[in-house]
Amino acid sequence: MAAIARFSSICLLLFVFKLCFHGSFGDDGGWGDGHATFYGGGDASGTMGGACGYGNLYSQGFGTNTAALSTALFNNGLSCGSCYEMRCNSDPKWCLPGSIIVTATNFCPPNPGLSNDNGGWCNPPLQHFDLAEPAFLQIAQYKAGIVPISFRRVSCVKKGGIRFTINGHSYFNLVLVTNVGGAGDVHSVSIKGSKSNGWQPMSRNWGQNWQSNSYMDGQSLSFQVTTSDGKTMISNNVAPSGWQFGQTFEGSQF
């Protein structure tokens, strides 16, 4: 009887662990349903710039595995930098095997003049990805135009540290945050100058451009970045005191 009791306890613990594990990863790891189209041309040159503020996606390291998100996914720009695994689903005529991982770099605006099932692909509440053409062609044939997909959030894997590009001018520091690993989507940034008293929260100007109106000239700069999963990474003295506007500096990584 004691052996049976011990076995039952172990089974119960395993069952509870399974529930907890599923609950912890269900939001990020669970598959959802949506649709995908493509834009930007065969070389993805038409995907440059965009609502996340990343500019040249080649030089920023995003490549061509990128996506513009519909309103339901874009979260007013806070989803910029998030990564998704997706696969073409339930359309054997057009789907190709395998999956891809893409990074959110743009916004796919709604078109209220068209119905959700006939051109208004990015209208709320649709979960839609407008992929760079080279990414789309990895999971579906060109002639498909639009395909059903399954997708899920995944961790972003990046080479090197988080990058901070400092634009603007004195009393208006506009910092573009890129190459963020882990959750990928930055939800808060703080800045600290070597002559400042503590961390100063930055406000999000647009996309992943973060703004500070403090005078930071002539100070070495540190940054504190928090992503959507609540994790925080500090990059101390990432920019030396002689930094100039337009320069990019590399910090720590998740």
Short mmCIF file of N, CA, C and O in Angstrom, two decimals, residues 85-162:
data_model
loop_
_atom_site.label_atom_id
_atom_site.label_comp_id
_atom_site.label_asym_id
_atom_site.label_seq_id
_atom_site.Cartn_x
_atom_site.Cartn_y
_atom_site.Cartn_z
N GLU A 85 7.18 32.09 -34.95
CA GLU A 85 7.34 30.94 -35.83
C GLU A 85 6.00 30.69 -36.51
O GLU A 85 4.95 30.79 -35.88
N MET A 86 6.04 30.41 -37.81
CA MET A 86 4.79 30.15 -38.52
C MET A 86 4.96 29.10 -39.60
O MET A 86 6.07 28.87 -40.11
N ARG A 87 3.86 28.49 -39.93
CA ARG A 87 3.84 27.48 -40.99
C ARG A 87 2.53 27.61 -41.74
O ARG A 87 1.49 27.97 -41.18
N CYS A 88 2.57 27.34 -43.02
CA CYS A 88 1.37 27.35 -43.84
C CYS A 88 0.51 26.16 -43.43
O CYS A 88 1.02 25.07 -43.15
N ASN A 89 -0.80 26.37 -43.41
CA ASN A 89 -1.66 25.38 -42.77
C ASN A 89 -2.93 25.12 -43.59
O ASN A 89 -3.58 26.04 -44.07
N SER A 90 -3.25 23.85 -43.77
CA SER A 90 -4.56 23.41 -44.31
C SER A 90 -4.83 23.89 -45.73
O SER A 90 -5.99 24.12 -46.10
N ASP A 91 -3.80 24.05 -46.53
CA ASP A 91 -4.01 24.42 -47.93
C ASP A 91 -2.98 23.67 -48.78
O ASP A 91 -1.99 24.24 -49.23
N PRO A 92 -3.20 22.37 -48.99
CA PRO A 92 -2.21 21.54 -49.67
C PRO A 92 -1.89 22.01 -51.09
O PRO A 92 -0.81 21.70 -51.61
N LYS A 93 -2.79 22.76 -51.71
CA LYS A 93 -2.53 23.25 -53.06
C LYS A 93 -1.39 24.26 -53.08
O LYS A 93 -0.59 24.31 -54.02
N TRP A 94 -1.31 25.11 -52.05
CA TRP A 94 -0.34 26.21 -52.06
C TRP A 94 0.73 26.12 -50.98
O TRP A 94 1.77 26.77 -51.09
N CYS A 95 0.50 25.35 -49.92
CA CYS A 95 1.44 25.32 -48.80
C CYS A 95 2.71 24.55 -49.13
O CYS A 95 2.68 23.56 -49.87
N LEU A 96 3.81 25.00 -48.55
CA LEU A 96 5.08 24.29 -48.60
C LEU A 96 5.39 23.78 -47.20
O LEU A 96 4.98 24.37 -46.21
N PRO A 97 6.14 22.67 -47.10
CA PRO A 97 6.43 22.11 -45.78
C PRO A 97 7.42 22.98 -45.00
O PRO A 97 8.15 23.79 -45.57
N GLY A 98 7.42 22.77 -43.70
CA GLY A 98 8.37 23.47 -42.85
C GLY A 98 7.82 24.74 -42.25
O GLY A 98 6.69 25.15 -42.52
N SER A 99 8.63 25.38 -41.42
CA SER A 99 8.23 26.62 -40.76
C SER A 99 9.34 27.65 -40.87
O SER A 99 10.48 27.31 -41.20
N ILE A 100 9.01 28.90 -40.61
CA ILE A 100 9.98 29.99 -40.61
C ILE A 100 9.82 30.79 -39.32
O ILE A 100 8.79 30.71 -38.65
N ILE A 101 10.84 31.56 -38.99
CA ILE A 101 10.77 32.51 -37.88
C ILE A 101 10.94 33.91 -38.44
O ILE A 101 11.90 34.17 -39.18
N VAL A 102 10.00 34.79 -38.13
CA VAL A 102 10.04 36.16 -38.63
C VAL A 102 10.01 37.14 -37.45
O VAL A 102 9.56 36.81 -36.36
N THR A 103 10.52 38.35 -37.71
CA THR A 103 10.51 39.42 -36.72
C THR A 103 9.53 40.50 -37.16
O THR A 103 9.50 40.87 -38.34
N ALA A 104 8.77 41.02 -36.21
CA ALA A 104 7.82 42.11 -36.50
C ALA A 104 8.59 43.41 -36.68
O ALA A 104 9.26 43.88 -35.75
N THR A 105 8.49 44.01 -37.87
CA THR A 105 9.23 45.24 -38.17
C THR A 105 8.34 46.34 -38.75
O THR A 105 8.83 47.43 -39.03
N ASN A 106 7.05 46.06 -38.92
CA ASN A 106 6.19 47.04 -39.59
C ASN A 106 4.73 46.82 -39.18
O ASN A 106 4.40 45.83 -38.53
N PHE A 107 3.88 47.75 -39.60
CA PHE A 107 2.45 47.69 -39.33
C PHE A 107 1.69 47.51 -40.63
O PHE A 107 1.98 48.17 -41.63
N CYS A 108 0.75 46.58 -40.62
CA CYS A 108 -0.13 46.39 -41.77
C CYS A 108 -1.45 47.10 -41.45
O CYS A 108 -2.23 46.61 -40.63
N PRO A 109 -1.71 48.25 -42.06
CA PRO A 109 -2.88 49.05 -41.67
C PRO A 109 -4.19 48.42 -42.14
O PRO A 109 -4.22 47.71 -43.15
N PRO A 110 -5.24 48.67 -41.42
CA PRO A 110 -6.56 48.16 -41.84
C PRO A 110 -7.05 48.91 -43.07
O PRO A 110 -6.60 50.01 -43.36
N ASN A 111 -7.96 48.28 -43.78
CA ASN A 111 -8.59 48.90 -44.94
C ASN A 111 -10.10 48.74 -44.77
O ASN A 111 -10.70 47.79 -45.27
N PRO A 112 -10.73 49.68 -44.07
CA PRO A 112 -12.17 49.54 -43.76
C PRO A 112 -13.05 49.56 -45.00
O PRO A 112 -14.22 49.16 -44.93
N GLY A 113 -12.49 49.99 -46.14
CA GLY A 113 -13.27 50.00 -47.37
C GLY A 113 -13.43 48.63 -47.99
O GLY A 113 -14.23 48.46 -48.92
N LEU A 114 -12.68 47.65 -47.50
CA LEU A 114 -12.75 46.29 -48.03
C LEU A 114 -13.17 45.33 -46.91
O LEU A 114 -12.85 45.54 -45.74
N SER A 115 -13.89 44.29 -47.29
CA SER A 115 -14.34 43.32 -46.30
C SER A 115 -13.16 42.50 -45.79
O SER A 115 -12.14 42.36 -46.47
N ASN A 116 -13.33 41.93 -44.61
CA ASN A 116 -12.25 41.17 -43.99
C ASN A 116 -11.82 39.96 -44.80
O ASN A 116 -10.69 39.49 -44.65
N ASP A 117 -12.71 39.44 -45.63
CA ASP A 117 -12.37 38.25 -46.40
C ASP A 117 -12.13 38.55 -47.87
O ASP A 117 -12.05 37.64 -48.70
N ASN A 118 -11.97 39.84 -48.19
CA ASN A 118 -11.75 40.20 -49.60
C ASN A 118 -10.92 41.50 -49.69
O ASN A 118 -11.40 42.53 -50.12
N GLY A 119 -9.68 41.39 -49.24
CA GLY A 119 -8.76 42.53 -49.35
C GLY A 119 -8.49 43.25 -48.05
O GLY A 119 -7.44 43.86 -47.88
N GLY A 120 -9.43 43.19 -47.10
CA GLY A 120 -9.20 43.83 -45.80
C GLY A 120 -8.55 42.88 -44.83
O GLY A 120 -9.01 42.73 -43.69
N TRP A 121 -7.44 42.30 -45.28
CA TRP A 121 -6.82 41.22 -44.52
C TRP A 121 -6.34 41.68 -43.14
O TRP A 121 -6.27 40.88 -42.20
N CYS A 122 -5.96 42.94 -43.03
CA CYS A 122 -5.39 43.43 -41.77
C CYS A 122 -6.41 44.16 -40.89
O CYS A 122 -6.05 44.81 -39.91
N ASN A 123 -7.68 44.07 -41.28
CA ASN A 123 -8.73 44.71 -40.48
C ASN A 123 -8.89 44.01 -39.13
O ASN A 123 -8.76 42.79 -39.04
N PRO A 124 -9.18 44.76 -38.07
CA PRO A 124 -9.51 44.12 -36.79
C PRO A 124 -10.76 43.26 -36.94
O PRO A 124 -11.65 43.63 -37.72
N PRO A 125 -10.85 42.13 -36.28
CA PRO A 125 -9.90 41.60 -35.29
C PRO A 125 -8.97 40.55 -35.87
O PRO A 125 -8.47 39.68 -35.13
N LEU A 126 -8.70 40.59 -37.16
CA LEU A 126 -7.92 39.53 -37.81
C LEU A 126 -6.46 39.52 -37.35
O LEU A 126 -5.84 40.58 -37.22
N GLN A 127 -5.94 38.34 -37.11
CA GLN A 127 -4.52 38.16 -36.80
C GLN A 127 -3.81 37.84 -38.11
O GLN A 127 -3.88 36.72 -38.61
N HIS A 128 -3.16 38.85 -38.66
CA HIS A 128 -2.62 38.73 -40.01
C HIS A 128 -1.16 39.17 -40.06
O HIS A 128 -0.76 40.13 -39.40
N PHE A 129 -0.39 38.47 -40.88
CA PHE A 129 1.02 38.80 -41.12
C PHE A 129 1.22 39.10 -42.60
O PHE A 129 0.94 38.26 -43.45
N ASP A 130 1.66 40.32 -42.90
CA ASP A 130 2.06 40.66 -44.26
C ASP A 130 3.57 40.46 -44.32
O ASP A 130 4.34 41.31 -43.85
N LEU A 131 3.99 39.35 -44.87
CA LEU A 131 5.39 38.95 -44.85
C LEU A 131 6.19 39.60 -45.97
O LEU A 131 5.65 39.91 -47.03
N ALA A 132 7.48 39.78 -45.73
CA ALA A 132 8.38 40.11 -46.83
C ALA A 132 8.31 38.95 -47.82
O ALA A 132 8.22 37.78 -47.42
N GLU A 133 8.29 39.29 -49.11
CA GLU A 133 8.08 38.25 -50.12
C GLU A 133 9.02 37.05 -49.98
O GLU A 133 8.56 35.89 -50.06
N PRO A 134 10.34 37.24 -49.76
CA PRO A 134 11.21 36.06 -49.62
C PRO A 134 10.80 35.16 -48.46
O PRO A 134 10.99 33.94 -48.52
N ALA A 135 10.25 35.73 -47.39
CA ALA A 135 9.80 34.91 -46.26
C ALA A 135 8.56 34.11 -46.64
O ALA A 135 8.46 32.91 -46.34
N PHE A 136 7.62 34.78 -47.30
CA PHE A 136 6.39 34.10 -47.72
C PHE A 136 6.69 32.90 -48.61
O PHE A 136 6.08 31.83 -48.47
N LEU A 137 7.65 33.07 -49.52
CA LEU A 137 7.97 32.01 -50.49
C LEU A 137 8.64 30.80 -49.85
O LEU A 137 8.82 29.78 -50.50
N GLN A 138 9.00 30.92 -48.57
CA GLN A 138 9.55 29.76 -47.87
C GLN A 138 8.45 28.84 -47.35
O GLN A 138 8.72 27.67 -47.05
N ILE A 139 7.23 29.36 -47.25
CA ILE A 139 6.15 28.52 -46.71
C ILE A 139 4.98 28.33 -47.68
O ILE A 139 4.12 27.49 -47.44
N ALA A 140 4.96 29.11 -48.78
CA ALA A 140 3.84 28.99 -49.72
C ALA A 140 4.28 29.43 -51.11
O ALA A 140 5.30 30.10 -51.28
N GLN A 141 3.49 29.05 -52.10
CA GLN A 141 3.79 29.42 -53.48
C GLN A 141 3.31 30.84 -53.77
O GLN A 141 2.32 31.32 -53.22
N TYR A 142 4.02 31.49 -54.67
CA TYR A 142 3.75 32.90 -55.00
C TYR A 142 2.30 33.11 -55.43
O TYR A 142 1.65 34.08 -55.01
N LYS A 143 1.79 32.21 -56.26
CA LYS A 143 0.45 32.40 -56.82
C LYS A 143 -0.66 32.31 -55.78
O LYS A 143 -1.79 32.72 -56.04
N ALA A 144 -0.34 31.79 -54.61
CA ALA A 144 -1.37 31.67 -53.56
C ALA A 144 -1.89 33.03 -53.13
O ALA A 144 -3.07 33.21 -52.87
N GLY A 145 -1.01 34.01 -53.04
CA GLY A 145 -1.41 35.35 -52.64
C GLY A 145 -1.67 35.48 -51.15
O GLY A 145 -1.07 36.30 -50.46
N ILE A 146 -2.56 34.67 -50.63
CA ILE A 146 -2.87 34.63 -49.21
C ILE A 146 -3.08 33.19 -48.79
O ILE A 146 -3.69 32.41 -49.54
N VAL A 147 -2.55 32.83 -47.62
CA VAL A 147 -2.67 31.45 -47.14
C VAL A 147 -3.01 31.45 -45.65
O VAL A 147 -2.64 32.36 -44.92
N PRO A 148 -3.72 30.40 -45.21
CA PRO A 148 -3.94 30.23 -43.77
C PRO A 148 -2.63 29.77 -43.11
O PRO A 148 -1.87 29.00 -43.71
N ILE A 149 -2.38 30.23 -41.90
CA ILE A 149 -1.16 29.85 -41.19
C ILE A 149 -1.48 29.49 -39.75
O ILE A 149 -2.52 29.87 -39.20
N SER A 150 -0.56 28.76 -39.15
CA SER A 150 -0.49 28.60 -37.70
C SER A 150 0.76 29.34 -37.24
O SER A 150 1.79 29.30 -37.91
N PHE A 151 0.67 30.04 -36.11
CA PHE A 151 1.82 30.81 -35.64
C PHE A 151 1.89 30.78 -34.13
O PHE A 151 0.91 30.51 -33.43
N ARG A 152 3.08 31.07 -33.62
CA ARG A 152 3.28 31.18 -32.17
C ARG A 152 4.45 32.12 -31.89
O ARG A 152 5.37 32.26 -32.70
N ARG A 153 4.41 32.76 -30.73
CA ARG A 153 5.53 33.59 -30.28
C ARG A 153 6.69 32.69 -29.89
O ARG A 153 6.51 31.66 -29.24
N VAL A 154 7.88 33.11 -30.26
CA VAL A 154 9.09 32.39 -29.88
C VAL A 154 10.14 33.41 -29.44
O VAL A 154 10.01 34.61 -29.70
N SER A 155 11.16 32.94 -28.77
CA SER A 155 12.25 33.81 -28.36
C SER A 155 13.05 34.26 -29.58
O SER A 155 13.23 33.49 -30.53
N CYS A 156 13.51 35.49 -29.53
CA CYS A 156 14.35 36.02 -30.59
C CYS A 156 15.81 35.69 -30.28
O CYS A 156 16.28 35.91 -29.16
N VAL A 157 16.50 35.16 -31.26
CA VAL A 157 17.93 34.83 -31.12
C VAL A 157 18.72 35.84 -31.93
O VAL A 157 18.55 35.95 -33.15
N LYS A 158 19.58 36.62 -31.27
CA LYS A 158 20.32 37.69 -31.94
C LYS A 158 21.82 37.50 -31.74
O LYS A 158 22.27 36.93 -30.75
N LYS A 159 22.58 38.00 -32.71
CA LYS A 159 24.04 38.00 -32.59
C LYS A 159 24.47 39.33 -32.00
O LYS A 159 24.03 40.38 -32.42
N GLY A 160 25.36 39.28 -31.01
CA GLY A 160 25.84 40.51 -30.39
C GLY A 160 24.83 41.07 -29.40
O GLY A 160 23.83 40.44 -29.06
N GLY A 161 25.11 42.28 -28.93
CA GLY A 161 24.28 42.88 -27.91
C GLY A 161 23.17 43.75 -28.45
O GLY A 161 23.04 43.96 -29.66
N ILE A 162 22.36 44.28 -27.52
CA ILE A 162 21.32 45.25 -27.89
C ILE A 162 22.00 46.49 -28.44
O ILE A 162 23.03 46.95 -27.93
#
